[in-house]
C-alpha positions as a printed Julia matrix, in Angstrom:
180×3 Matrix{Float64}:
  83.78   87.56  149.19
  82.31   91.07  149.21
  85.65   92.67  148.4
  86.47   90.31  145.53
  82.98   89.95  144.09
  81.09   93.26  144.28
  78.45   91.78  141.99
  77.5    89.49  144.91
  77.25   92.34  147.39
  73.7    91.57  148.53
  74.38   87.92  149.33
  77.77   88.81  150.77
  76.21   91.35  153.12
  73.58   88.88  154.33
  76.28   86.25  154.98
  78.42   88.8   156.8
  75.48   89.88  158.99
  75.11   86.29  160.2
  78.61   86.45  161.68
  78.1    89.83  163.33
  76.4    88.92  166.57
  78.09   91.17  169.12
  79.86   94.5   169.43
  83.14   92.58  169.53
  82.38   91.08  166.1
  81.69   94.54  164.71
  84.95   95.84  166.22
  86.85   93.04  164.47
  85.21   94.05  161.19
  86.15   97.71  161.73
  89.74   96.67  162.46
  89.86   94.54  159.32
  88.4    97.28  157.1
  90.78   99.86  158.56
  93.73   97.61  157.88
  92.59   96.89  154.32
  91.93  100.56  153.62
  95.22  101.66  155.1
  97.24   99.13  153.12
  95.41   99.07  149.8
  94.08  101.68  147.43
  91.77  101.6   144.45
  88.92   99.13  144.43
  89.75   97.45  147.75
  89.77  100.81  149.47
  86.45  101.81  147.86
  84.8    98.5   148.73
  86.12   98.53  152.31
  84.82  102.06  152.76
  81.46  101.03  151.29
  81.14   98.23  153.84
  82.08  100.64  156.64
  79.42  103.08  155.43
  76.73  100.51  154.6
  77.04   98.8   157.98
  77.17  102.21  159.72
  80.36  101.24  161.53
  81.32  104.87  162.21
  79.2   104.48  165.33
  81.82  102.15  166.83
  84.67  104.49  165.96
  82.9   107.57  167.33
  81.96  105.67  170.5
  85.64  104.84  171.12
  86.62  108.51  170.84
  85.2   108.87  174.34
  87.1   105.92  175.81
  89.14  106.36  178.99
  91.92  104.34  177.35
  94.11  106.61  175.22
  95.12  103.79  172.87
  91.47  103.08  172.05
  90.94  106.77  171.33
  93.97  106.79  169.0
  92.64  103.66  167.26
  89.26  105.35  166.74
  90.92  108.47  165.34
  92.86  106.34  162.86
  89.68  104.52  161.84
  87.9   107.79  161.15
  90.88  109.27  159.32
  91.12  106.22  157.06
  87.45  105.33  156.57
  85.61  108.46  157.63
  84.77  111.66  155.83
  85.31  115.37  156.35
  82.22  115.48  158.59
  84.17  113.52  161.21
  86.57  116.4   161.86
  83.95  117.81  164.23
  84.31  114.65  166.34
  88.11  114.8   166.3
  88.72  118.55  166.81
  87.97  118.48  170.56
  90.71  115.85  170.97
  93.34  118.49  170.17
  92.93  119.42  173.85
  93.08  115.85  175.18
  95.29  115.26  178.21
  97.3   112.54  176.43
  99.93  113.65  173.9
  99.46  110.52  171.74
  95.81  111.43  171.26
  96.62  115.08  170.49
  99.26  114.07  167.93
  96.96  111.62  166.16
  94.11  114.15  166.17
  96.32  116.72  164.4
  97.32  114.19  161.78
  93.75  112.96  161.29
  92.28  116.43  160.83
  94.77  117.17  158.07
  94.33  113.67  156.6
  90.56  114.13  156.37
  90.24  117.84  155.7
  93.53  118.75  153.92
  93.77  122.55  153.69
  90.39  123.07  155.29
  91.5   120.86  158.18
  94.61  122.98  158.65
  92.48  126.11  158.82
  90.04  124.52  161.3
  92.78  123.8   163.79
  95.1   126.75  163.1
  94.51  128.35  166.49
  94.31  125.07  168.44
  97.16  123.0   167.1
  99.72  123.82  169.79
 103.39  123.08  169.44
 104.13  120.2   167.08
 106.83  117.62  167.56
 109.13  116.97  164.61
 107.37  113.65  164.08
 103.95  115.31  163.85
 105.3   118.04  161.58
 106.83  115.49  159.18
 103.63  113.43  159.23
 101.55  116.48  158.29
 103.94  117.39  155.5
 103.79  113.83  154.16
  99.99  113.94  154.1
  99.93  117.32  152.4
 102.48  116.27  149.78
 100.71  112.98  149.08
  97.38  114.56  148.18
  97.03  117.76  146.16
  94.83  120.35  147.79
  93.93  123.97  147.32
  94.75  126.63  149.8
  93.94  130.22  148.99
  96.47  133.01  149.36
  94.4   134.5   152.22
  94.46  131.22  154.14
  98.16  130.84  153.57
  98.71  134.4   154.85
  96.61  133.56  157.91
  98.81  130.53  158.61
 101.95  132.56  158.02
 100.82  135.24  160.49
  99.49  132.77  163.05
 100.38  133.22  166.7
 101.32  129.56  166.65
 105.0   129.03  165.7
 104.25  125.55  164.37
 101.75  126.96  161.89
 104.18  129.66  160.79
 106.85  127.02  160.17
 104.37  124.86  158.24
 103.14  127.8   156.16
 106.66  128.61  155.02
 107.0   125.07  153.7
 103.56  125.18  152.07
 104.33  128.46  150.33
 107.52  127.01  148.82
 106.55  123.46  147.94
 103.01  122.19  148.11
 100.23  124.73  147.8
  98.04  125.06  144.74
  96.53  128.51  144.89
  92.86  129.02  144.13
């Protein structure tokens, strides 16, 4: 109801709160909003994000970043990359050093998804070697959304000690960077 009738937001929120009795119910809502936001754009995305923000559901995602189960951590990273904001990169950056490669891969993707060029610069020295899958995922994100990257930042990526960043910078210089 809330997604289809934003004019009834107040009554929709009060009805929704009646169903949310436990952490499990909130987790189901986070999963639903993530799925809607990942699969739809425009108004449904905006309304799903508004519910996530208004119900302060980021708490559940951030809490799962510390889970001992790597798949829950990956799920939380995806939630924050889809519904979160640039401020959540600080929660995800430490996961670049996680012991599980699935978590590290998703963290790299999420930081670029959330922060675009700024995200690249934040993890330039920590990114490690990227698999082809991760590299292609990052390129897809960067091509999908225009972003600005200054010539100095691009030079920093090009001269990085990290071979993955050097490879990525060559592609950015040729195809996808809008200079400031």
